[in-house]
Amino acid sequence: MSLLVVPGSAVLTVQHLKSQFVPPETWLEAVGELGFAYLIFTTRPWPQGAEPGDVETLAAFTSDEDAMASAAHVVLPARSLRG
């Protein structure tokens, strides 16, 4: 599993699956400062129409104790391209 972060986007690779996404700027800044991302893999779907960086939606999503207890939690170092 790896996470590549470049200006404006990120790529999560899990075995043979690659997912490129455009996270909110605040997420990119936080990962840039921390050097890692905290990922939660759950079977509970993210609320339809909710923005990934919305703090209220995130708080409601992660307050479901059953969903969080059955989820996989991963702290993943963020790589970047070196120029």
Short mmCIF file of C-alpha atoms in Angstrom, two decimals:
data_model
loop_
_atom_site.label_atom_id
_atom_site.label_comp_id
_atom_site.label_asym_id
_atom_site.label_seq_id
_atom_site.Cartn_x
_atom_site.Cartn_y
_atom_site.Cartn_z
CA MET A 1 0.00 0.00 0.00
CA SER A 2 1.38 3.42 -0.90
CA LEU A 3 0.29 7.03 -1.11
CA LEU A 4 1.82 9.42 -3.62
CA VAL A 5 0.99 13.10 -3.08
CA VAL A 6 1.70 15.71 -5.74
CA PRO A 7 0.47 19.31 -5.99
CA GLY A 8 -3.29 19.17 -6.45
CA SER A 9 -3.79 15.40 -6.31
CA ALA A 10 -2.88 12.09 -4.74
CA VAL A 11 -2.69 8.44 -5.79
CA LEU A 12 -3.49 5.57 -3.43
CA THR A 13 -2.15 2.18 -4.53
CA VAL A 14 -3.35 -1.04 -2.89
CA GLN A 15 -1.84 -4.09 -4.60
CA HIS A 16 -3.15 -3.92 -8.19
CA LEU A 17 -5.66 -1.12 -7.54
CA LYS A 18 -4.72 2.52 -8.14
CA SER A 19 -7.03 5.36 -7.25
CA GLN A 20 -6.17 8.92 -8.22
CA PHE A 21 -8.14 11.64 -6.46
CA VAL A 22 -8.22 15.39 -5.90
CA PRO A 23 -8.40 15.98 -2.15
CA PRO A 24 -9.29 19.31 -0.54
CA GLU A 25 -6.40 21.75 -0.26
CA THR A 26 -6.54 21.54 3.55
CA TRP A 27 -5.94 17.77 3.31
CA LEU A 28 -2.97 18.27 1.01
CA GLU A 29 -1.51 20.86 3.38
CA ALA A 30 -1.97 18.61 6.43
CA VAL A 31 -0.35 15.61 4.70
CA GLY A 32 2.49 17.85 3.52
CA GLU A 33 3.15 19.03 7.07
CA LEU A 34 2.69 15.66 8.80
CA GLY A 35 4.22 13.45 6.13
CA PHE A 36 1.46 10.84 6.49
CA ALA A 37 -2.27 10.28 6.10
CA TYR A 38 -4.61 8.43 8.43
CA LEU A 39 -6.88 6.22 6.34
CA ILE A 40 -10.04 4.44 7.44
CA PHE A 41 -11.33 1.56 5.31
CA THR A 42 -14.91 0.67 6.14
CA THR A 43 -17.84 -0.94 4.41
CA ARG A 44 -20.06 1.95 5.50
CA PRO A 45 -20.46 4.30 2.50
CA TRP A 46 -19.53 7.98 2.72
CA PRO A 47 -22.74 10.07 2.75
CA GLN A 48 -23.90 10.84 -0.79
CA GLY A 49 -23.17 14.40 -1.85
CA ALA A 50 -20.93 15.12 1.17
CA GLU A 51 -17.59 16.78 0.52
CA PRO A 52 -14.55 14.75 1.72
CA GLY A 53 -13.16 17.69 3.71
CA ASP A 54 -16.41 18.60 5.51
CA VAL A 55 -15.60 18.51 9.23
CA GLU A 56 -19.21 18.05 10.40
CA THR A 57 -19.81 15.14 8.04
CA LEU A 58 -16.51 13.56 9.08
CA ALA A 59 -17.41 13.89 12.78
CA ALA A 60 -20.79 12.26 12.21
CA PHE A 61 -19.24 9.52 10.07
CA THR A 62 -16.53 8.63 12.59
CA SER A 63 -18.86 8.78 15.60
CA ASP A 64 -20.48 5.48 14.58
CA GLU A 65 -18.63 3.21 17.02
CA ASP A 66 -19.68 -0.03 15.31
CA ALA A 67 -18.46 1.16 11.91
CA MET A 68 -15.13 2.38 13.33
CA ALA A 69 -14.58 -0.77 15.40
CA SER A 70 -14.98 -2.97 12.31
CA ALA A 71 -12.93 -0.68 10.03
CA ALA A 72 -9.26 -1.00 9.13
CA HIS A 73 -7.20 1.97 10.34
CA VAL A 74 -3.92 2.72 8.56
CA VAL A 75 -1.28 5.41 9.09
CA LEU A 76 0.36 5.62 5.68
CA PRO A 77 3.53 7.62 4.90
CA ALA A 78 3.03 10.04 2.02
CA ARG A 79 5.57 9.94 -0.78
CA SER A 80 6.16 12.74 -3.25
CA LEU A 81 7.98 13.10 -6.54
CA ARG A 82 11.54 14.28 -6.17
CA GLY A 83 12.77 16.82 -8.68
#
